[in-house]
Coordinates of C-alpha atoms in Angstrom, one line a residue:
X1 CA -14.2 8.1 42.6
X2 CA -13.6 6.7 39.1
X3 CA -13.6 10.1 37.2
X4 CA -10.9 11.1 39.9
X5 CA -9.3 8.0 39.2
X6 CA -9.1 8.5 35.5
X7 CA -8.5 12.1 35.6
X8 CA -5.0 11.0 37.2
X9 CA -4.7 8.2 34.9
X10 CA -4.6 10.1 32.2
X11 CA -1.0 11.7 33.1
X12 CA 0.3 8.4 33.7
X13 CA -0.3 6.6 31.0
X14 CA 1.9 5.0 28.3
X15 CA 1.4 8.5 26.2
X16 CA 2.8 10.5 28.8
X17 CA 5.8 8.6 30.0
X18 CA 7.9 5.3 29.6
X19 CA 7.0 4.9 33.3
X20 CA 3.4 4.9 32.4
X21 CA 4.1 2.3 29.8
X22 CA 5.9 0.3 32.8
X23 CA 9.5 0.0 30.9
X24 CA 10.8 1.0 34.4
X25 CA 9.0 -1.6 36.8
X26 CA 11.0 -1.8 39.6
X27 CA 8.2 -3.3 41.6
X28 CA 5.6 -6.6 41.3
X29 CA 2.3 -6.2 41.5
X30 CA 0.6 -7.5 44.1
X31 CA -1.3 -9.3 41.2
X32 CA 1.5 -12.2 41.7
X33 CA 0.1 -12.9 45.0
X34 CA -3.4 -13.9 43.7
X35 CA -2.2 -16.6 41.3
X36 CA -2.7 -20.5 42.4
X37 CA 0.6 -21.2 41.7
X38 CA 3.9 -20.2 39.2
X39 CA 3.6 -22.9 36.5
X40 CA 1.2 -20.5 34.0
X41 CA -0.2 -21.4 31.3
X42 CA 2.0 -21.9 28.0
X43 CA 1.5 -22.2 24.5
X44 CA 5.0 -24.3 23.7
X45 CA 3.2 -27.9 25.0
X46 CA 2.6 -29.9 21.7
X47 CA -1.1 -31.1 23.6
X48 CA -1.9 -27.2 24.1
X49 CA -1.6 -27.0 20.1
X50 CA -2.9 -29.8 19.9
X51 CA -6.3 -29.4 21.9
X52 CA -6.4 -26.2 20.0
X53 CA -6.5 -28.2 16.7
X54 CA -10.1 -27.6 16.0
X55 CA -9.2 -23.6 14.6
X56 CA -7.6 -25.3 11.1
X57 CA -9.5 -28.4 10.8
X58 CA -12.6 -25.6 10.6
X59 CA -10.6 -23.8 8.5
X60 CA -9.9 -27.0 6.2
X61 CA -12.5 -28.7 6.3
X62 CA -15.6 -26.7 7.2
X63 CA -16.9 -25.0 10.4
X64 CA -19.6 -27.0 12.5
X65 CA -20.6 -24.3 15.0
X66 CA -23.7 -22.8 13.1
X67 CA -25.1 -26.6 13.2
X68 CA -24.4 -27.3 16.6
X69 CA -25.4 -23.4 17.9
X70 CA -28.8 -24.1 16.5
X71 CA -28.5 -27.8 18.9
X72 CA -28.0 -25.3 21.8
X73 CA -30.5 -22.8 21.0
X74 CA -33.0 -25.6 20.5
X75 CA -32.1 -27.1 23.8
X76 CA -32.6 -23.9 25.8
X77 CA -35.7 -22.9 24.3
X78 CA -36.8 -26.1 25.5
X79 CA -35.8 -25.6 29.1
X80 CA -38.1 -22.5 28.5
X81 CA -35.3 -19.3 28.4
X82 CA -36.8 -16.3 27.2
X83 CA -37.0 -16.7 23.3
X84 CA -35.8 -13.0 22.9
X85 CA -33.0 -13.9 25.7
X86 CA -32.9 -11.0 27.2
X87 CA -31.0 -10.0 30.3
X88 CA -32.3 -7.9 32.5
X89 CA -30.4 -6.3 35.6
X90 CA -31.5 -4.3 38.3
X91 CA -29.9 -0.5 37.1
X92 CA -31.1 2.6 37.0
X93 CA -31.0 5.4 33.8
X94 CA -27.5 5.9 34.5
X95 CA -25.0 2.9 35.5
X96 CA -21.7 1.2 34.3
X97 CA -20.3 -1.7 33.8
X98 CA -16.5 -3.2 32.3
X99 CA -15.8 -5.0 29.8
X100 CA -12.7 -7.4 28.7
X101 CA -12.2 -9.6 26.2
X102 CA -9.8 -12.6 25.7
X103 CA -9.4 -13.2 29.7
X104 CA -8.3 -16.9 30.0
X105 CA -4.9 -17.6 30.1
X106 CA -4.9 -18.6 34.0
X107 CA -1.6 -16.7 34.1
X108 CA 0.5 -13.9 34.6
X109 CA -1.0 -11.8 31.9
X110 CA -4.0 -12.6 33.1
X111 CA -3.7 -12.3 37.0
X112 CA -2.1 -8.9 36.1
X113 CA -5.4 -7.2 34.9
X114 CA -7.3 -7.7 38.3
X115 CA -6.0 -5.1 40.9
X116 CA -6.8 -2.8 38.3
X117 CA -10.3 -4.0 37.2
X118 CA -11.1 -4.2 40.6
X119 CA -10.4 -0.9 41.6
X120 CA -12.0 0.5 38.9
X121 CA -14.8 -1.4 38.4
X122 CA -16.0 -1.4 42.7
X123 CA -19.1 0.2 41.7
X124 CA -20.1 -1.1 38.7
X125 CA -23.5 -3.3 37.8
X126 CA -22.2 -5.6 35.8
X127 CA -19.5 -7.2 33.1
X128 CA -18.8 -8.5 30.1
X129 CA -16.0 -10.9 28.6
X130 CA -15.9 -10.4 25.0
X131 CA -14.3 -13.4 23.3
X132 CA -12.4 -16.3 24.3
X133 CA -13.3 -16.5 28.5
X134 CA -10.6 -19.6 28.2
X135 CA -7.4 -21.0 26.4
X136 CA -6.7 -23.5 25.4
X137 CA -9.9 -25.5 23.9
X138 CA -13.1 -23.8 26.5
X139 CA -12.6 -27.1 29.2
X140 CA -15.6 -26.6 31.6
X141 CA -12.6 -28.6 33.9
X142 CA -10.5 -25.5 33.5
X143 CA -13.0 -22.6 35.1
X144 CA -11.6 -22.5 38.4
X145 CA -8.4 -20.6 37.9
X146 CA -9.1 -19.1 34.9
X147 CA -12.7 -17.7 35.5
X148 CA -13.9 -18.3 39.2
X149 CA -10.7 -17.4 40.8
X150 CA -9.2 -14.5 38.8
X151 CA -12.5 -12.5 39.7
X152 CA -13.5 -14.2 42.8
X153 CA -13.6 -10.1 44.1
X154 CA -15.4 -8.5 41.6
X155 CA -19.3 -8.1 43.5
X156 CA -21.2 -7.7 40.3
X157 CA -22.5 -10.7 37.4
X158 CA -20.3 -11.2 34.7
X159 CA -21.9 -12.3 31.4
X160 CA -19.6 -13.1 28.0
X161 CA -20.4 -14.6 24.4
X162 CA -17.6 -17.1 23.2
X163 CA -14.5 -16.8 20.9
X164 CA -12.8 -19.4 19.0
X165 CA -11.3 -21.0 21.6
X166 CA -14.4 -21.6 23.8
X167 CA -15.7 -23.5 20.4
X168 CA -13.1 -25.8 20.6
X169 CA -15.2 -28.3 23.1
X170 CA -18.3 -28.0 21.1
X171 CA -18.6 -24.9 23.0
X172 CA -20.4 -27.3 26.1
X173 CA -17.6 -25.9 29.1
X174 CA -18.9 -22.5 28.2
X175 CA -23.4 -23.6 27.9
X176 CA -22.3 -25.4 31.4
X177 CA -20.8 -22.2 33.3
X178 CA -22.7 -19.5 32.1
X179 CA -26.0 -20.7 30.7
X180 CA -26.6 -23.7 33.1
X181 CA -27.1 -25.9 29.8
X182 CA -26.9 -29.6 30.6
X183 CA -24.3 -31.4 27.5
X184 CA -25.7 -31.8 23.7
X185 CA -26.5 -35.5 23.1
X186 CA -23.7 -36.9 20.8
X187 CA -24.4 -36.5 17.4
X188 CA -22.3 -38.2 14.9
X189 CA -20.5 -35.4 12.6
X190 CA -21.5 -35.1 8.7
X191 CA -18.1 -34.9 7.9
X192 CA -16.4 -38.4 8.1
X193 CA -12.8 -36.7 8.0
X194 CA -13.2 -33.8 10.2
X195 CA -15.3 -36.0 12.9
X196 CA -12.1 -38.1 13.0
X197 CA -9.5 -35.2 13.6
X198 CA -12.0 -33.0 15.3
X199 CA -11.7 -32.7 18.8
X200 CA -14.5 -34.1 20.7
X201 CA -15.3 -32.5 24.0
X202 CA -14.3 -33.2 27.4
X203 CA -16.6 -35.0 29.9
X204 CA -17.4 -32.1 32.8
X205 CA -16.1 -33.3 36.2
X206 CA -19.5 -31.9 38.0
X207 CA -18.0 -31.9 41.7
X208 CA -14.9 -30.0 40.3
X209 CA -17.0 -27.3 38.5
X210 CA -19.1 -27.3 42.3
X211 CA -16.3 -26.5 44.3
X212 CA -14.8 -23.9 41.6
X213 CA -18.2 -22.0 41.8
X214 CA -17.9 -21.4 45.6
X215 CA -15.3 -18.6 44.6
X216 CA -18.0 -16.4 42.6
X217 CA -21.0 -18.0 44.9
X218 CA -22.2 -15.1 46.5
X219 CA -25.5 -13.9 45.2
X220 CA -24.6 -10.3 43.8
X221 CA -22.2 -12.2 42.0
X222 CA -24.6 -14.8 39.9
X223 CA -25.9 -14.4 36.7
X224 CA -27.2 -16.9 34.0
X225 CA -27.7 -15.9 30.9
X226 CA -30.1 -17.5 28.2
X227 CA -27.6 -18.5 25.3
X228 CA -24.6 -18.0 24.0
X229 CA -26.1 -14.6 22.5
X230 CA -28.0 -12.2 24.2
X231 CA -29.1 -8.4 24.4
X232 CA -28.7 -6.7 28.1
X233 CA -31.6 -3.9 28.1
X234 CA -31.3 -1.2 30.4
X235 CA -33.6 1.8 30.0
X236 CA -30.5 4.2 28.7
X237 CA -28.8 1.3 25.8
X238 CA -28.7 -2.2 25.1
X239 CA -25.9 -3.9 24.8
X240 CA -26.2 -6.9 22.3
X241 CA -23.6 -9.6 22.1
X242 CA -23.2 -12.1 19.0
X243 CA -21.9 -15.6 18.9
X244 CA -19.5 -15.4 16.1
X245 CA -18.1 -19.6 16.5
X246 CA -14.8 -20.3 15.0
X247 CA -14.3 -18.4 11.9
X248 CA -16.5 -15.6 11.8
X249 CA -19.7 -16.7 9.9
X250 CA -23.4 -15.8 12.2
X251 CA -26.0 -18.8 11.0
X252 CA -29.3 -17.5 9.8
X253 CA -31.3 -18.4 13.2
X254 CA -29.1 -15.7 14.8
X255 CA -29.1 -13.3 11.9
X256 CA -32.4 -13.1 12.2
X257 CA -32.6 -13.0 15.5
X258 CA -29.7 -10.1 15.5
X259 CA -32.2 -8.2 12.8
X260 CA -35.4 -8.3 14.8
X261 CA -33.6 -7.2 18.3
X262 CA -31.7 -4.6 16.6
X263 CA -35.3 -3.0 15.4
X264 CA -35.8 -1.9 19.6
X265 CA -35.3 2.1 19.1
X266 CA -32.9 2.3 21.8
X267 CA -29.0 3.2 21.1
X268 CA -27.3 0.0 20.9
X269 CA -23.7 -1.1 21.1
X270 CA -22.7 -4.7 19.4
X271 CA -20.2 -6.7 21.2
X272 CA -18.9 -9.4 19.2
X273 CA -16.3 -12.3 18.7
X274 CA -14.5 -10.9 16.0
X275 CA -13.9 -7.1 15.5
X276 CA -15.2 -5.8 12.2
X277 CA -12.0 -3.1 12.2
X278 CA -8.8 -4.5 13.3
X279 CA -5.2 -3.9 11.9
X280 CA -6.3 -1.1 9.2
X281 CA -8.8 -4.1 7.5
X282 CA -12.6 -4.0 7.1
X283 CA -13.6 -8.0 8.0
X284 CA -17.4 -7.9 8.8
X285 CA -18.4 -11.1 10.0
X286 CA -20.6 -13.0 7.3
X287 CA -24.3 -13.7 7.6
X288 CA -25.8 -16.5 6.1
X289 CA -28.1 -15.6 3.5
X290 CA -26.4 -12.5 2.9
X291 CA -25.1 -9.5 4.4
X292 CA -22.7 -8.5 6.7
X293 CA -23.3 -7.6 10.5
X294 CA -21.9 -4.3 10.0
X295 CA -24.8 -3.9 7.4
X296 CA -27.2 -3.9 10.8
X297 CA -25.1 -1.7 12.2
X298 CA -24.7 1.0 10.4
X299 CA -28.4 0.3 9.5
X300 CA -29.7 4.4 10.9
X301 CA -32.6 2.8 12.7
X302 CA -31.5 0.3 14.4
X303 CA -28.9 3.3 16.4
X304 CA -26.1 1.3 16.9
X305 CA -23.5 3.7 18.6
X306 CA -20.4 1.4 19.1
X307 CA -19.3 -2.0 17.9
X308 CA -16.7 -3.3 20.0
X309 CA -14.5 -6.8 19.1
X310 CA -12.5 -9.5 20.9
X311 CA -10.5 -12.0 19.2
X312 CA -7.5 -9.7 18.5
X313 CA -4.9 -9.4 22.1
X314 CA -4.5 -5.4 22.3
X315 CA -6.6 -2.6 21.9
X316 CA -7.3 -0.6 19.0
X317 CA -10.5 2.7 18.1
X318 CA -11.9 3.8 14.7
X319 CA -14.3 6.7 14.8
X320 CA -15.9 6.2 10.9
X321 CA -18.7 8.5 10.2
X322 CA -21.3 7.2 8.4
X323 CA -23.6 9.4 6.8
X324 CA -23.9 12.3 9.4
X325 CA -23.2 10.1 12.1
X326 CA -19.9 8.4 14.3
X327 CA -19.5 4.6 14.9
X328 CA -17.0 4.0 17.0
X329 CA -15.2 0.3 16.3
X330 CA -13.0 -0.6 18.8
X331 CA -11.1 -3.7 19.8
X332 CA -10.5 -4.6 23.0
X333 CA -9.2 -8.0 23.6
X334 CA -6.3 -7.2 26.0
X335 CA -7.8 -9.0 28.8
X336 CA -5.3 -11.7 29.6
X337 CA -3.7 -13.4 26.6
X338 CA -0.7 -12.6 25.4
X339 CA -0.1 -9.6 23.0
X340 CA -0.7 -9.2 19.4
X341 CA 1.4 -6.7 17.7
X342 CA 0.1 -2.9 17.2
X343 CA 3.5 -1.8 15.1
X344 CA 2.5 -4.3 11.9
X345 CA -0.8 -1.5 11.2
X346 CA 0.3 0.4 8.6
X347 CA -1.1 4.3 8.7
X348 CA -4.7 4.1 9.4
X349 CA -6.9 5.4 6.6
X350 CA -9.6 2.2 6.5
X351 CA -13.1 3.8 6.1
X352 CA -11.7 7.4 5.4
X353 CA -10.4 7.2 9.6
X354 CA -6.9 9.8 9.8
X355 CA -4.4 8.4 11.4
X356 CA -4.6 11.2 14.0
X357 CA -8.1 9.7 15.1
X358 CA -7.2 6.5 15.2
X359 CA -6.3 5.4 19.0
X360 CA -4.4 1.8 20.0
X361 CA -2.0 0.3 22.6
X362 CA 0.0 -0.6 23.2
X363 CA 1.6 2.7 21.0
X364 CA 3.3 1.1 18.0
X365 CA 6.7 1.8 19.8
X366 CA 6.2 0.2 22.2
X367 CA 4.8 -2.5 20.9
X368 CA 7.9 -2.4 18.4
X369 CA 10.4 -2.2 21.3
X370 CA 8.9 -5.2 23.2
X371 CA 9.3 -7.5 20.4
X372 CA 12.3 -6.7 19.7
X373 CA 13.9 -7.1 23.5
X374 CA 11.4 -10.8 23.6
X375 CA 13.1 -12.1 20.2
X376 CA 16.9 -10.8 21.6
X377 CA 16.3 -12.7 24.7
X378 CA 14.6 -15.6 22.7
X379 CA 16.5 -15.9 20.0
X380 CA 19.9 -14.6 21.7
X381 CA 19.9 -11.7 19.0
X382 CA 21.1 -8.7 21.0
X383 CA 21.1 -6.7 18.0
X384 CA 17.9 -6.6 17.5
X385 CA 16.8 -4.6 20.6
X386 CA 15.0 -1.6 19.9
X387 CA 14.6 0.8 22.9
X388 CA 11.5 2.4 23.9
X389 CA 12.8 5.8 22.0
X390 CA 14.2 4.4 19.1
X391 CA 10.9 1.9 19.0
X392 CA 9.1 5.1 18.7
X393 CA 11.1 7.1 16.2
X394 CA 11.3 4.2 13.7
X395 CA 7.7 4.3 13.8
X396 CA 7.1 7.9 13.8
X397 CA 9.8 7.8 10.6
X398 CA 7.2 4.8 8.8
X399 CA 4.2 5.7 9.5
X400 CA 4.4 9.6 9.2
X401 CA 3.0 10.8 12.1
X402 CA 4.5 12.8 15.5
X403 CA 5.3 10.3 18.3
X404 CA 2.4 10.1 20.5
X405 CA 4.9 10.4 23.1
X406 CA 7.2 12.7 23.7
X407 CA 10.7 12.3 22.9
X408 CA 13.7 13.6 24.3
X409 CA 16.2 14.5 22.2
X410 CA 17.4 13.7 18.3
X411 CA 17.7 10.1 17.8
X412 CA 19.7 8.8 14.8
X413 CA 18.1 5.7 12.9
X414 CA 20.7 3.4 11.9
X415 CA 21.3 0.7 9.8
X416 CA 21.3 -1.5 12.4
X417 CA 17.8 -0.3 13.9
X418 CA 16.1 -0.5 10.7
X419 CA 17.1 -3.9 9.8
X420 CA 15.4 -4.8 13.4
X421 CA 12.2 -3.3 12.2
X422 CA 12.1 -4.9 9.2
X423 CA 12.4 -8.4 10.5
X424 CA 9.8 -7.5 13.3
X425 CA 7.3 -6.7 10.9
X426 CA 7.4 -2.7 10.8
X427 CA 8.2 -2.7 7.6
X428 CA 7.0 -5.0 4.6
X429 CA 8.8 -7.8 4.6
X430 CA 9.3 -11.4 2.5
X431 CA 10.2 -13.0 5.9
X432 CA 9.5 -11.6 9.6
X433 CA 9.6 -13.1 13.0
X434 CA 6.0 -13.8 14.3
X435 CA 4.6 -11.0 15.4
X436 CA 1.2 -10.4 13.6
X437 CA -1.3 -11.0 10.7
X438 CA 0.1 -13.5 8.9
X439 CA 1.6 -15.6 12.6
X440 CA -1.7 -14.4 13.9
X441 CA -3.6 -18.3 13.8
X442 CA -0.7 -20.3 13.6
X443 CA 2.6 -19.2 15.1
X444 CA 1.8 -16.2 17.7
X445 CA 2.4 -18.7 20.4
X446 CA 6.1 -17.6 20.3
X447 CA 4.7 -13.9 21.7
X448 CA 3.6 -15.0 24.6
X449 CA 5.4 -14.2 28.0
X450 CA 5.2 -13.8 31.7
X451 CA 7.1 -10.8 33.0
X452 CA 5.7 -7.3 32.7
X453 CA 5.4 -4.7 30.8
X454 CA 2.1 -6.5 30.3
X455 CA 0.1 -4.2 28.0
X456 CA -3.0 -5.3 29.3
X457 CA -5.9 -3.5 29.2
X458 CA -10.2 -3.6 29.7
X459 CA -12.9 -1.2 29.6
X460 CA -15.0 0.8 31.8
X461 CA -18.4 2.1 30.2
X462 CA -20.0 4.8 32.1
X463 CA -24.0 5.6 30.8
X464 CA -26.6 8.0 31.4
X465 CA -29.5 8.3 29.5
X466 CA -28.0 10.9 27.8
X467 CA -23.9 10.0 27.3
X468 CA -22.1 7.3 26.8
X469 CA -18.4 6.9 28.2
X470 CA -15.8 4.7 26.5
X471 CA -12.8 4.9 29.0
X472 CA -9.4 2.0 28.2
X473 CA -7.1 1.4 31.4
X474 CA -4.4 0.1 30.8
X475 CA -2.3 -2.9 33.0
X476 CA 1.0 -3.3 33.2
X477 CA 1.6 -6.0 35.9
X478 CA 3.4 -3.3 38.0
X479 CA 2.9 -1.7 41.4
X480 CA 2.4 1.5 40.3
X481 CA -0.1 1.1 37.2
X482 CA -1.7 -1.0 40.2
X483 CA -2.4 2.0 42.1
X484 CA -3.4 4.3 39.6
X485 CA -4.5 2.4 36.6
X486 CA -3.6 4.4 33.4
X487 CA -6.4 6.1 31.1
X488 CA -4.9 5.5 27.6
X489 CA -8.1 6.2 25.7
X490 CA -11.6 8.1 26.3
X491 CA -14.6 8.7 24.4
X492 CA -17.9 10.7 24.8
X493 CA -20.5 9.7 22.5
X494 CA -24.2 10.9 22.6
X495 CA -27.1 8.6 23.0
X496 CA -29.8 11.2 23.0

């Protein structure tokens, strides 16, 4: 059923059509019906940027979560979780499973993704949330309709390792939900300054968190897992998934943990926090003592076959070859939160990848165009607008390439359009409008939105002992893209 599926979602997609990109939603999805209510969640409340404070007092002043991980790990070794903590579900050789990162928004953008994940995702085993299961600051008070509710109707265990965000509460809202962990005992911070500004975390309401659980109560649905980092082994791949904290940096414990699981000779693929390719950049997350994690991956022995990145709100592939074999990196954080720009990546050559290999969405275009109509609106700048078509022309004119999409008919670039671009970031620029790298911890707040197009997206993996399937729907929040979720990427890779 889903190989019919995605054999018809591969002429509707956002590469085939505006349609498929949902520029002409003329009907809701029924996704609307499932939210709790039509307040959403928003980035503009001063004590939403304010809970979220924790992000540049790590950045100032240091980063505690390597310290307090090693508290957690401590803890559930104690309780007696396997030391290896390993996850083992009942599949077969050949089973699937999705995967989504950067879910928690508890709103539209969120809501939107679940008709489609549902429908896709009926018969798979398990899934995955790859960075960032919540927004604003991980609240174990704010599970219900952000977690338990959104997938209340997927029959399968959902497992997830935690972004940023989830760190903000001393990552204790995330231990509680998915581990079963019982709170850290306080522990006075080493740094006088940043244990005054740092944001302490919230008390757990344990009667709240009781009744949220009865939506995801049913017992194909539970899962605990044994720490914030884990490897899933099935007999056909493991699937490993690192803790990367705030910014980035993997303490030795779990380096070396990371080192000794990665020596199993099965194929692997690394699911992590923070993508090692994103935006054209190479940014490996750091190990102490040394290293980088993308030195274990590309390690030959340890057969890693994927790495595959939250963090980042859209979704973006890199096939590099190294040596005489292909890694694919991929992000894939378009799970719920609100977009991050694709039109800011400059040609793709990172790692010797051609810009013909290279796969994202939303297309540059679009992403181009949808900026341009939310600052117009925002900003009452009706100049601005770019359409879909001229979106993708001034693209196609910067970075080089044939539109992905077809276009109909000559469009002239004018002054006008290219003065747009420039201040929304498609060309370089001393100032733009916040739209990517340099907004991307700070200001990106401004992007988000409730109305579709959406550009949402999430993963369904497909295995067999000998192939591996990589397949990116897409989610638009309209009726259509409901019904036949679009296919806007697909890879085969070998595991034998």
């Amino acid at each position: 059923m889903v190989e019919v599926a995605a054999e018809r979602g591969k002429q509707l997609s956002s590469r085939v059509s505006e349609e498929g990109a949902g520029w002409a939603c003329q009907q809701l999805g029924t996704f609307d019906r499932l939210r709790p209510d039509h307040k959403g969640f928003t980035w503009f409340s001063p004590r939403t940027l304010w809970h979220s404070r924790n992000e540049i007092i790590a950045g100032l002043l240091g980063d505690p979560s390597g310290e307090v991980r090693r508290r957690w790990v401590a803890a559930q070794e104690a309780r007696g979780v396997d030391p290896g903590f390993r996850i083992k579900p009942d599949v077969a050789g050949s089973f699937s499973f999705l995967l989504l990162g950067d879910t928690g928004e508890g709103d539209a953008s969120q809501y939107a993704v679940v008709p489609g994940l549902l429908k896709v995702g009926q018969d798979t085993s398990f899934a995955v949330i790859a960075s960032d299961v919540l927004y604003p600051a991980g609240s174990g008070n704010e599970y219900a309709d952000k977690f338990f509710r959104p997938y209340k109707d997927y029959d399968a265990p959902i497992y997830a390792i935690p972004g940023n965000h989830d760190w903000y509460d001393g990552l204790g809202g995330f231990m509680r939900v998915f581990c079963d962990a019982p709170p850290l005992k306080p522990r006075p911070d080493r740094g006088r300054l940043r244990g005054l500004l740092w944001r302490k975390p919230e008390t757990i309401d344990e009667e709240r968190l009781a009744e949220a659980r009865k939506h995801r109560d049913r017992p194909s649905q539970r899962a605990a897992q044994p720490n914030s980092y884990w490897v899933i082994e099935t007999s056909s791949l493991l699937i490993v998934g690192v803790d990367t904290g705030i910014n980035g940096h993997i303490d030795a414990q779990q380096a070396e943990w990371l080192r000794h699981t990665s020596l199993d000779p099965r194929p692997k693929i690394l699911v992590t926090g923070k993508p090692i390719y994103t935006r054209n950049d190479y940014k490996p997350s750091e190990l102490e003592g040394g290293g980088t994690i993308d030195d274990i991956v590309r390690a030959p022995e340890h057969r890693y076959v994927a790495a595959i990145g939250g963090d980042v709100h859209n979704y973006q592939r890199y096939p590099v070859r190294v040596g005489d074999r292909v890694i694919q990196y991929i992000v894939s954080g378009g799970g719920g939160a609100f977009m991050h720009a694709t039109h800011t990546t400059r040609r793709v050559d990172v790692a010797g990848v051609h810009e013909d290999d290279f796969k994202c969405y939303p297309l540059r275009g679009d992403s181009l165009s949808f900026y341009s109509q939310l600052y117009a609106k925002r900003l009452r700048m009706k100049w601005i607008y770019l359409t879909p078509t001229e979106a993708a022309c001034i693209m196609s004119d910067q970075i080089k390439n044939t539109p992905v999409r077809p276009i109909a008919g000559p469009v002239k670039i004018t002054r006008r359009m290219r003065w747009a671009a420039r201040l929304l970031g498609a060309w370089p620029m001393p100032f733009r409008l916040p739209v990517g790298t340099v907004f991307h911890r700070y200001l990106s707040e401004l992007s988000d939105w409730d109305t579709p197009p959406f550009f949402k997206q999430f993963l369904h993996l497909s295995v067999t002992p000998d192939m591996l399937k990589i397949r990116c729907f897409a989610a638009t929040g309209c009726l259509p893209q409901e019904i036949d979720p679009p296919v806007e990427d697909e890879v085969l890779i070998a595991l034998s």
